[in-house]
Amino acid sequence: MKISFLLHNAYGIGGTITTTFNLAHALAESHEVEIVSVLRHREHPNLTLDPRVSLRPLVDLRQEKEHPLHLRPARVFPRAEYRYLQYSELTDQRIGGCLATIDADVVIGTRPGLNVHLALQAPRHVVRIGQEHLTLDNHPPRLRNTLRRAYRRLDALTTVTQADAASYRRKMRLPGVRVEALPNSVPDPALPVADGAAKVVVAAGRLVPVKRFDLLIEAFAVVAAEHPDWHLRIYGKGEEHARLRQLIADLGLWNNVFLMGAAAPMEAEWVKGSIGAAASNFEPFGMTIVEAMRCGLPVVSTDCPYGPGEIIEDGVDGRLVPVGDRDALGAALLDLVRDDERRRRTGRSALENARRFAPGPVVEQAERLFAEAVSARRAGRPIAQERARVHRVLTGQGFAARDAAFTAAGHALRMVRRGQR
C-alpha cells in the first residue's frame, strides 16, 4: 500500500509534525510512505526523517515567498482556519496539482484546511483520511460550517481522543464517514529510562499563553521554597519567552527555573528528569505527556480537555489537577518531590501504562482502518454506514443550526463595521 501524508510544514517543530513523522516511520516497515509538505523554509527538517520515507515540498518559501500567486489569498483553504494567512493562490494551485496526479492508495490530511483540500480535490480512486489534531469545540463556528460540508466527502476522520470522536459523532452530520479515535504514537525510548533520582522537573511545549507555563513556574515556587535543590527545566520557544523570563526574575527563581530553548528530539532531556509537568488550559492530546511517560516519568498535569484525562490515571502513573489551580499543581508536584518511593513507583507505572501509545498498537489500528477503507472504496461503498439514532441526527442538526447562526451574526457584524468606516 502507498500512503501519503499531507502536512503543513515538515521542516518545523510541533506536535503534529512529530506524530506524523512517528506514524510514517512505523508504517514504512511494511508500506511505501511519503510526506508531502505544503511549505518549506529550510534545507533539512528539524526532526530526523526515516530514509525509507520520501519527503516532497510543494512551495519553497526560501525562493517563492514573493511569488505573485503567493501574494494572493487562498480560495480553497478555508478562511476561518488558523493557518489561513500562510496559504495562498499558489498553495491552492500546488496542492490541487499534487492531489490530481497522486498515485497513493491512501492520502491523509493532517489539519482542517488540508482535509478540505483532500475532500474536495483528491481523485475518486484515492482513500481520503482526515486527521484532527485539535478538537471540534476548538474550531470557530464558521470553520465548523465549512467542515460539515467538506468532511462528508472523506472516507474516514480520525481524532486523537475518544472524547473528541464522540463530539464529532454527536455534533456533526457525516453520514457514511467513519469517525474513529486514533491516538498519537511515541517510539520506544532509545536511551535508558529515568530512574527517579534526578531532582529535576521537565516540561516542554510552545511558549504560548494556552500552555500556562506561567502557572507552572508559580506552582514550582512552592517546591523551590521547600526543596531548593530541585530544578524546573522548560523546553520550547515562543512569544511568552520574555514574559516568563521576567516572571522567573520577579519570583527570585533564577537558580531553580530555566528556559532551555527548543530541543528535538526531546527524549535525551526527558530522561534527565524525574517528573514531567503540564499546565495547559487546553490540550487536544498531550504529546509531551506521553513522551515523558514513555521515558519513565510520572506526569503532573492539569485535567484540561481532552487529552490528559485519557492518558494519565490519577494517582497511579501521574496526577491530574484542576485547570488553572496553582495551589493544586504545586501540591501535586510536592507530593512526588517529597516521596522518593512514590515518585519511582508512579514512574514505573507511567512507563508500563504508556506502552499503549507505542507505534505497534497504533500502527495496527491505522493499518486496519486504511485496509478497510481501500476495500470499501474499490467496492464503491462507504467505509461505515450511518447507524446513528434519530435523536443523534437531530442533535447534529441542532449544532449545525447554532453554528450557522453564529456565522451569520459574525458576518452581519463585520458588514456593520465596514459601513462605519
mmCIF file of C-alpha atoms in Angstrom, residues 12-355:
data_model
loop_
_atom_site.group_PDB
_atom_site.id
_atom_site.type_symbol
_atom_site.label_atom_id
_atom_site.label_comp_id
_atom_site.label_asym_id
_atom_site.label_seq_id
_atom_site.Cartn_x
_atom_site.Cartn_y
_atom_site.Cartn_z
ATOM 1 C CA GLY A 12 9.271 22.962 11.543
ATOM 2 C CA ILE A 13 8.797 21.744 15.117
ATOM 3 C CA GLY A 14 5.469 20.802 16.643
ATOM 4 C CA GLY A 15 3.251 18.010 17.885
ATOM 5 C CA THR A 16 1.544 17.340 14.544
ATOM 6 C CA ILE A 17 4.893 17.127 12.757
ATOM 7 C CA THR A 18 6.286 14.807 15.425
ATOM 8 C CA THR A 19 3.352 12.414 15.397
ATOM 9 C CA THR A 20 3.229 12.394 11.575
ATOM 10 C CA PHE A 21 6.916 11.501 11.413
ATOM 11 C CA ASN A 22 6.417 8.812 14.078
ATOM 12 C CA LEU A 23 3.499 7.203 12.241
ATOM 13 C CA ALA A 24 5.226 7.489 8.864
ATOM 14 C CA HIS A 25 8.356 5.802 10.239
ATOM 15 C CA ALA A 26 6.338 2.926 11.682
ATOM 16 C CA LEU A 27 4.243 2.437 8.529
ATOM 17 C CA ALA A 28 7.404 2.412 6.390
ATOM 18 C CA GLU A 29 8.219 -1.021 7.843
ATOM 19 C CA SER A 30 5.549 -2.531 5.573
ATOM 20 C CA HIS A 31 4.383 0.162 3.142
ATOM 21 C CA GLU A 32 5.608 2.812 0.712
ATOM 22 C CA VAL A 33 5.252 6.105 2.573
ATOM 23 C CA GLU A 34 5.732 9.726 1.585
ATOM 24 C CA ILE A 35 5.190 13.071 3.310
ATOM 25 C CA VAL A 36 4.047 15.958 1.144
ATOM 26 C CA SER A 37 4.965 19.221 2.868
ATOM 27 C CA VAL A 38 2.977 22.195 1.593
ATOM 28 C CA LEU A 39 5.611 24.650 2.822
ATOM 29 C CA ARG A 40 9.371 24.537 3.199
ATOM 30 C CA HIS A 41 11.503 27.207 4.848
ATOM 31 C CA ARG A 42 14.879 25.487 5.431
ATOM 32 C CA GLU A 43 17.169 22.936 3.816
ATOM 33 C CA HIS A 44 16.544 19.994 6.151
ATOM 34 C CA PRO A 45 13.737 19.107 8.592
ATOM 35 C CA ASN A 46 14.334 19.808 12.278
ATOM 36 C CA LEU A 47 13.257 16.257 13.074
ATOM 37 C CA THR A 48 15.032 13.172 11.781
ATOM 38 C CA LEU A 49 13.177 11.514 8.924
ATOM 39 C CA ASP A 50 13.471 7.791 8.293
ATOM 40 C CA PRO A 51 15.315 7.351 4.962
ATOM 41 C CA ARG A 52 12.562 4.980 3.818
ATOM 42 C CA VAL A 53 10.056 7.864 3.945
ATOM 43 C CA SER A 54 10.221 10.252 0.986
ATOM 44 C CA LEU A 55 9.672 13.979 1.531
ATOM 45 C CA ARG A 56 8.231 16.238 -1.164
ATOM 46 C CA PRO A 57 7.793 20.014 -0.600
ATOM 47 C CA LEU A 58 5.331 21.967 -2.733
ATOM 48 C CA VAL A 59 6.207 25.619 -2.027
ATOM 49 C CA ASP A 60 9.751 26.607 -1.038
ATOM 50 C CA LEU A 61 9.470 29.880 0.865
ATOM 51 C CA ARG A 62 13.194 30.498 0.504
ATOM 52 C CA GLN A 63 12.652 31.207 -3.210
ATOM 53 C CA GLU A 64 8.894 31.646 -3.582
ATOM 54 C CA LYS A 65 7.844 33.826 -0.657
ATOM 55 C CA GLU A 66 7.316 36.772 -3.049
ATOM 56 C CA HIS A 67 5.854 34.708 -5.882
ATOM 57 C CA PRO A 68 2.946 36.724 -7.391
ATOM 58 C CA LEU A 69 0.487 33.901 -6.733
ATOM 59 C CA HIS A 70 1.675 33.573 -3.136
ATOM 60 C CA LEU A 71 0.703 37.201 -2.568
ATOM 61 C CA ARG A 72 -2.912 36.445 -3.485
ATOM 62 C CA PRO A 73 -5.329 34.968 -0.918
ATOM 63 C CA ALA A 74 -6.206 31.276 -0.924
ATOM 64 C CA ARG A 75 -9.615 30.265 -2.238
ATOM 65 C CA VAL A 76 -9.741 26.561 -1.392
ATOM 66 C CA PHE A 77 -8.039 26.598 2.004
ATOM 67 C CA PRO A 78 -10.785 27.814 4.385
ATOM 68 C CA ARG A 79 -10.557 31.409 5.539
ATOM 69 C CA ALA A 80 -11.606 30.542 9.102
ATOM 70 C CA GLU A 81 -8.687 28.113 9.526
ATOM 71 C CA TYR A 82 -5.945 29.234 11.927
ATOM 72 C CA ARG A 83 -3.190 28.977 9.289
ATOM 73 C CA TYR A 84 -5.131 30.758 6.521
ATOM 74 C CA LEU A 85 -2.739 33.697 6.136
ATOM 75 C CA GLN A 86 0.116 31.299 5.366
ATOM 76 C CA TYR A 87 -1.801 29.893 2.397
ATOM 77 C CA SER A 88 -2.355 31.480 -0.976
ATOM 78 C CA GLU A 89 -3.433 31.002 -4.554
ATOM 79 C CA LEU A 90 -0.022 29.387 -5.072
ATOM 80 C CA THR A 91 -0.581 26.797 -2.335
ATOM 81 C CA ASP A 92 -4.096 26.178 -3.680
ATOM 82 C CA GLN A 93 -2.591 25.514 -7.103
ATOM 83 C CA ARG A 94 0.258 23.301 -5.891
ATOM 84 C CA ILE A 95 -1.888 21.233 -3.520
ATOM 85 C CA GLY A 96 -4.543 20.769 -6.204
ATOM 86 C CA GLY A 97 -1.943 19.707 -8.757
ATOM 87 C CA CYS A 98 -0.345 17.292 -6.304
ATOM 88 C CA LEU A 99 -3.661 15.630 -5.461
ATOM 89 C CA ALA A 100 -4.755 15.433 -9.105
ATOM 90 C CA THR A 101 -1.710 13.339 -10.012
ATOM 91 C CA ILE A 102 -1.084 11.469 -6.768
ATOM 92 C CA ASP A 103 -0.552 7.715 -7.089
ATOM 93 C CA ALA A 104 -1.126 6.822 -3.432
ATOM 94 C CA ASP A 105 -3.775 4.376 -2.259
ATOM 95 C CA VAL A 106 -4.412 6.418 0.890
ATOM 96 C CA VAL A 107 -3.889 10.151 1.459
ATOM 97 C CA ILE A 108 -4.012 11.539 4.988
ATOM 98 C CA GLY A 109 -4.645 15.210 5.704
ATOM 99 C CA THR A 110 -3.229 16.475 8.981
ATOM 100 C CA ARG A 111 -5.133 19.703 9.681
ATOM 101 C CA PRO A 112 -8.633 21.034 8.875
ATOM 102 C CA GLY A 113 -7.630 23.193 5.910
ATOM 103 C CA LEU A 114 -5.685 20.384 4.287
ATOM 104 C CA ASN A 115 -8.545 17.974 4.978
ATOM 105 C CA VAL A 116 -10.777 20.338 2.993
ATOM 106 C CA HIS A 117 -8.327 20.251 0.066
ATOM 107 C CA LEU A 118 -8.244 16.469 0.310
ATOM 108 C CA ALA A 119 -12.025 16.123 0.463
ATOM 109 C CA LEU A 120 -12.626 18.433 -2.490
ATOM 110 C CA GLN A 121 -9.686 17.680 -4.783
ATOM 111 C CA ALA A 122 -8.486 14.094 -4.364
ATOM 112 C CA PRO A 123 -9.351 11.747 -7.288
ATOM 113 C CA ARG A 124 -12.115 9.233 -6.753
ATOM 114 C CA HIS A 125 -9.838 6.190 -6.524
ATOM 115 C CA VAL A 126 -7.911 7.621 -3.544
ATOM 116 C CA VAL A 127 -8.943 6.864 0.035
ATOM 117 C CA ARG A 128 -9.287 10.155 1.910
ATOM 118 C CA ILE A 129 -8.484 10.132 5.622
ATOM 119 C CA GLY A 130 -8.785 13.388 7.556
ATOM 120 C CA GLN A 131 -6.870 13.740 10.811
ATOM 121 C CA GLU A 132 -7.893 16.192 13.533
ATOM 122 C CA HIS A 133 -5.111 17.131 15.930
ATOM 123 C CA LEU A 134 -7.154 19.863 17.613
ATOM 124 C CA THR A 135 -10.748 19.404 18.803
ATOM 125 C CA LEU A 136 -14.114 20.167 17.261
ATOM 126 C CA ASP A 137 -15.045 22.587 20.042
ATOM 127 C CA ASN A 138 -11.792 24.477 19.484
ATOM 128 C CA HIS A 139 -12.783 25.327 15.912
ATOM 129 C CA PRO A 140 -14.770 28.552 15.376
ATOM 130 C CA PRO A 141 -18.392 28.157 14.169
ATOM 131 C CA ARG A 142 -17.515 29.445 10.704
ATOM 132 C CA LEU A 143 -14.899 26.741 10.257
ATOM 133 C CA ARG A 144 -17.212 24.047 11.624
ATOM 134 C CA ASN A 145 -19.773 25.008 8.974
ATOM 135 C CA THR A 146 -17.145 24.578 6.255
ATOM 136 C CA LEU A 147 -16.016 21.253 7.684
ATOM 137 C CA ARG A 148 -19.588 19.913 7.835
ATOM 138 C CA ARG A 149 -19.875 20.351 4.072
ATOM 139 C CA ALA A 150 -16.393 19.172 3.100
ATOM 140 C CA TYR A 151 -15.888 16.291 5.518
ATOM 141 C CA ARG A 152 -18.842 14.383 4.039
ATOM 142 C CA ARG A 153 -16.531 13.562 1.119
ATOM 143 C CA LEU A 154 -13.957 11.884 3.358
ATOM 144 C CA ASP A 155 -13.812 8.141 3.863
ATOM 145 C CA ALA A 156 -12.803 8.454 7.499
ATOM 146 C CA LEU A 157 -11.968 11.056 10.108
ATOM 147 C CA THR A 158 -9.623 10.345 12.990
ATOM 148 C CA THR A 159 -9.322 12.251 16.235
ATOM 149 C CA VAL A 160 -6.636 11.853 18.893
ATOM 150 C CA THR A 161 -9.052 11.201 21.779
ATOM 151 C CA GLN A 162 -12.233 9.203 22.332
ATOM 152 C CA ALA A 163 -13.901 12.318 23.750
ATOM 153 C CA ASP A 164 -13.379 14.293 20.553
ATOM 154 C CA ALA A 165 -14.511 11.377 18.380
ATOM 155 C CA ALA A 166 -17.731 11.289 20.401
ATOM 156 C CA SER A 167 -18.095 15.046 19.923
ATOM 157 C CA TYR A 168 -17.807 14.719 16.133
ATOM 158 C CA ARG A 169 -20.362 11.918 16.069
ATOM 159 C CA ARG A 170 -22.762 13.912 18.220
ATOM 160 C CA LYS A 171 -22.396 17.384 16.685
ATOM 161 C CA MET A 172 -21.564 16.859 13.004
ATOM 162 C CA ARG A 173 -23.677 15.219 10.319
ATOM 163 C CA LEU A 174 -21.218 12.996 8.438
ATOM 164 C CA PRO A 175 -23.223 10.074 7.005
ATOM 165 C CA GLY A 176 -21.051 7.260 5.696
ATOM 166 C CA VAL A 177 -17.853 8.672 7.238
ATOM 167 C CA ARG A 178 -16.200 6.581 9.912
ATOM 168 C CA VAL A 179 -15.133 8.687 12.898
ATOM 169 C CA GLU A 180 -12.517 6.901 14.951
ATOM 170 C CA ALA A 181 -10.098 7.818 17.734
ATOM 171 C CA LEU A 182 -6.502 7.118 16.695
ATOM 172 C CA PRO A 183 -4.049 8.290 19.365
ATOM 173 C CA ASN A 184 -0.648 9.715 18.616
ATOM 174 C CA SER A 185 2.239 7.292 18.979
ATOM 175 C CA VAL A 186 5.670 7.701 20.530
ATOM 176 C CA PRO A 187 8.553 5.349 19.655
ATOM 177 C CA ASP A 188 10.207 3.145 22.237
ATOM 178 C CA PRO A 189 12.929 5.130 24.034
ATOM 179 C CA ALA A 190 16.410 4.517 22.670
ATOM 180 C CA LEU A 191 18.074 5.698 25.892
ATOM 181 C CA PRO A 192 17.889 4.167 29.380
ATOM 182 C CA VAL A 193 14.714 5.454 31.026
ATOM 183 C CA ALA A 194 14.716 7.811 34.019
ATOM 184 C CA ASP A 195 15.286 6.219 37.420
ATOM 185 C CA GLY A 196 13.578 8.913 39.507
ATOM 186 C CA ALA A 197 16.784 10.038 41.212
ATOM 187 C CA ALA A 198 17.390 13.354 39.445
ATOM 188 C CA LYS A 199 15.985 16.396 41.245
ATOM 189 C CA VAL A 200 14.561 17.816 38.033
ATOM 190 C CA VAL A 201 11.037 18.544 36.796
ATOM 191 C CA VAL A 202 10.802 18.754 32.992
ATOM 192 C CA ALA A 203 8.185 20.488 30.846
ATOM 193 C CA ALA A 204 8.088 21.100 27.101
ATOM 194 C CA GLY A 205 5.943 22.855 24.525
ATOM 195 C CA ARG A 206 5.435 26.093 22.681
ATOM 196 C CA LEU A 207 5.816 29.131 24.939
ATOM 197 C CA VAL A 208 2.310 30.426 24.306
ATOM 198 C CA PRO A 209 -0.428 31.533 26.722
ATOM 199 C CA VAL A 210 -2.593 28.400 26.472
ATOM 200 C CA LYS A 211 0.273 26.212 27.743
ATOM 201 C CA ARG A 212 0.291 28.181 31.040
ATOM 202 C CA PHE A 213 3.982 27.907 31.772
ATOM 203 C CA ASP A 214 3.459 30.961 33.980
ATOM 204 C CA LEU A 215 1.177 28.871 36.205
ATOM 205 C CA LEU A 216 3.764 26.082 36.307
ATOM 206 C CA ILE A 217 6.531 28.498 37.314
ATOM 207 C CA GLU A 218 4.357 29.977 40.070
ATOM 208 C CA ALA A 219 3.455 26.482 41.299
ATOM 209 C CA PHE A 220 7.095 25.439 41.274
ATOM 210 C CA ALA A 221 7.956 28.365 43.544
ATOM 211 C CA VAL A 222 6.373 26.347 46.371
ATOM 212 C CA VAL A 223 8.591 23.380 45.517
ATOM 213 C CA ALA A 224 11.726 25.523 45.363
ATOM 214 C CA ALA A 225 10.942 27.127 48.741
ATOM 215 C CA GLU A 226 10.817 23.740 50.459
ATOM 216 C CA HIS A 227 13.364 21.929 48.278
ATOM 217 C CA PRO A 228 15.819 24.478 46.861
ATOM 218 C CA ASP A 229 17.932 21.690 45.353
ATOM 219 C CA TRP A 230 15.159 20.867 42.845
ATOM 220 C CA HIS A 231 15.036 22.473 39.393
ATOM 221 C CA LEU A 232 12.435 23.070 36.701
ATOM 222 C CA ARG A 233 13.563 22.927 33.073
ATOM 223 C CA ILE A 234 11.196 24.261 30.407
ATOM 224 C CA TYR A 235 11.930 23.372 26.776
ATOM 225 C CA GLY A 236 10.446 25.302 23.879
ATOM 226 C CA LYS A 237 10.314 28.678 22.231
ATOM 227 C CA GLY A 238 7.577 31.173 21.550
ATOM 228 C CA GLU A 239 6.011 34.544 22.225
ATOM 229 C CA GLU A 240 5.885 34.126 26.005
ATOM 230 C CA HIS A 241 9.658 33.789 26.438
ATOM 231 C CA ALA A 242 10.338 37.344 27.638
ATOM 232 C CA ARG A 243 7.329 37.366 29.989
ATOM 233 C CA LEU A 244 8.293 34.020 31.515
ATOM 234 C CA ARG A 245 11.882 35.141 31.986
ATOM 235 C CA GLN A 246 10.617 38.243 33.801
ATOM 236 C CA LEU A 247 8.337 36.106 35.985
ATOM 237 C CA ILE A 248 11.279 33.911 36.969
ATOM 238 C CA ALA A 249 13.208 37.039 37.948
ATOM 239 C CA ASP A 250 10.258 38.516 39.874
ATOM 240 C CA LEU A 251 9.884 35.302 41.887
ATOM 241 C CA GLY A 252 13.625 35.066 42.557
ATOM 242 C CA LEU A 253 13.841 31.657 40.872
ATOM 243 C CA TRP A 254 16.979 32.299 38.785
ATOM 244 C CA ASN A 255 18.714 29.292 40.332
ATOM 245 C CA ASN A 256 15.724 26.931 40.100
ATOM 246 C CA VAL A 257 13.811 27.544 36.860
ATOM 247 C CA PHE A 258 15.483 27.501 33.456
ATOM 248 C CA LEU A 259 14.147 28.283 29.975
ATOM 249 C CA MET A 260 16.158 25.797 27.953
ATOM 250 C CA GLY A 261 15.092 26.694 24.419
ATOM 251 C CA ALA A 262 13.834 24.188 21.863
ATOM 252 C CA ALA A 263 15.166 20.632 21.818
ATOM 253 C CA ALA A 264 14.485 17.997 19.160
ATOM 254 C CA PRO A 265 14.253 15.186 19.857
ATOM 255 C CA MET A 266 13.233 15.624 23.494
ATOM 256 C CA GLU A 267 13.984 12.095 24.669
ATOM 257 C CA ALA A 268 17.505 12.941 25.853
ATOM 258 C CA GLU A 269 16.049 15.719 28.025
ATOM 259 C CA TRP A 270 13.121 13.743 29.487
ATOM 260 C CA VAL A 271 15.422 11.012 30.801
ATOM 261 C CA LYS A 272 17.424 13.623 32.745
ATOM 262 C CA GLY A 273 14.379 14.393 34.872
ATOM 263 C CA SER A 274 12.248 12.592 37.451
ATOM 264 C CA ILE A 275 8.865 14.305 36.992
ATOM 265 C CA GLY A 276 7.082 15.664 33.933
ATOM 266 C CA ALA A 277 4.726 18.626 34.157
ATOM 267 C CA ALA A 278 1.993 20.183 32.005
ATOM 268 C CA ALA A 279 -0.225 23.109 32.984
ATOM 269 C CA SER A 280 -2.265 23.768 29.840
ATOM 270 C CA ASN A 281 -5.736 25.261 29.781
ATOM 271 C CA PHE A 282 -6.426 23.157 26.704
ATOM 272 C CA GLU A 283 -4.649 20.115 25.262
ATOM 273 C CA PRO A 284 -6.193 18.159 22.354
ATOM 274 C CA PHE A 285 -3.955 15.186 23.132
ATOM 275 C CA GLY A 286 -0.809 15.786 25.171
ATOM 276 C CA MET A 287 2.118 14.541 23.113
ATOM 277 C CA THR A 288 4.660 15.750 25.665
ATOM 278 C CA ILE A 289 2.810 13.865 28.413
ATOM 279 C CA VAL A 290 3.152 10.591 26.517
ATOM 280 C CA GLU A 291 6.784 11.331 25.638
ATOM 281 C CA ALA A 292 7.604 11.884 29.310
ATOM 282 C CA MET A 293 5.777 8.740 30.434
ATOM 283 C CA ARG A 294 7.470 6.664 27.743
ATOM 284 C CA CYS A 295 10.760 7.788 29.313
ATOM 285 C CA GLY A 296 9.665 6.681 32.796
ATOM 286 C CA LEU A 297 8.468 9.991 34.233
ATOM 287 C CA PRO A 298 5.220 10.370 36.163
ATOM 288 C CA VAL A 299 3.461 13.484 34.899
ATOM 289 C CA VAL A 300 1.588 16.109 36.891
ATOM 290 C CA SER A 301 -0.919 17.754 34.558
ATOM 291 C CA THR A 302 -3.989 19.927 34.556
ATOM 292 C CA ASP A 303 -7.090 17.893 33.722
ATOM 293 C CA CYS A 304 -7.920 20.021 30.699
ATOM 294 C CA PRO A 305 -9.971 18.984 27.655
ATOM 295 C CA TYR A 306 -9.373 16.431 26.266
ATOM 296 C CA GLY A 307 -6.118 14.525 26.290
ATOM 297 C CA PRO A 308 -4.585 14.351 29.777
ATOM 298 C CA GLY A 309 -7.537 12.546 31.335
ATOM 299 C CA GLU A 310 -7.321 9.799 28.688
ATOM 300 C CA ILE A 311 -3.554 9.406 29.179
ATOM 301 C CA ILE A 312 -2.939 9.750 32.928
ATOM 302 C CA GLU A 313 -4.555 7.569 35.578
ATOM 303 C CA ASP A 314 -4.647 9.904 38.556
ATOM 304 C CA GLY A 315 -2.586 8.649 41.488
ATOM 305 C CA VAL A 316 -1.282 5.647 39.541
ATOM 306 C CA ASP A 317 1.051 6.932 36.815
ATOM 307 C CA GLY A 318 0.791 10.662 37.471
ATOM 308 C CA ARG A 319 -1.504 13.324 38.854
ATOM 309 C CA LEU A 320 -4.413 15.313 37.429
ATOM 310 C CA VAL A 321 -5.274 18.694 38.967
ATOM 311 C CA PRO A 322 -7.953 21.288 38.134
ATOM 312 C CA VAL A 323 -7.216 23.705 35.300
ATOM 313 C CA GLY A 324 -5.729 26.989 36.480
ATOM 314 C CA ASP A 325 -5.278 25.828 40.091
ATOM 315 C CA ARG A 326 -1.757 26.899 41.036
ATOM 316 C CA ASP A 327 -2.003 25.582 44.590
ATOM 317 C CA ALA A 328 -3.201 22.135 43.498
ATOM 318 C CA LEU A 329 -0.462 21.953 40.883
ATOM 319 C CA GLY A 330 2.200 22.889 43.427
ATOM 320 C CA ALA A 331 0.856 20.412 45.986
ATOM 321 C CA ALA A 332 0.825 17.561 43.443
ATOM 322 C CA LEU A 333 4.426 18.310 42.473
ATOM 323 C CA LEU A 334 5.419 18.422 46.141
ATOM 324 C CA ASP A 335 3.821 15.027 46.800
ATOM 325 C CA LEU A 336 6.179 13.442 44.275
ATOM 326 C CA VAL A 337 9.195 15.541 45.260
ATOM 327 C CA ARG A 338 8.863 14.623 48.936
ATOM 328 C CA ASP A 339 8.350 10.890 48.476
ATOM 329 C CA ASP A 340 11.148 9.117 46.608
ATOM 330 C CA GLU A 341 9.393 5.739 46.606
ATOM 331 C CA ARG A 342 6.094 7.146 45.340
ATOM 332 C CA ARG A 343 7.940 9.002 42.594
ATOM 333 C CA ARG A 344 9.749 5.858 41.455
ATOM 334 C CA ARG A 345 6.621 3.712 41.715
ATOM 335 C CA THR A 346 4.486 6.094 39.653
ATOM 336 C CA GLY A 347 7.341 6.411 37.173
ATOM 337 C CA ARG A 348 7.374 2.636 36.666
ATOM 338 C CA SER A 349 3.600 2.676 36.206
ATOM 339 C CA ALA A 350 3.903 5.531 33.708
ATOM 340 C CA LEU A 351 6.404 3.534 31.679
ATOM 341 C CA GLU A 352 4.165 0.460 31.690
ATOM 342 C CA ASN A 353 0.850 2.208 31.023
ATOM 343 C CA ALA A 354 2.231 4.377 28.218
ATOM 344 C CA ARG A 355 3.084 1.293 26.163
#
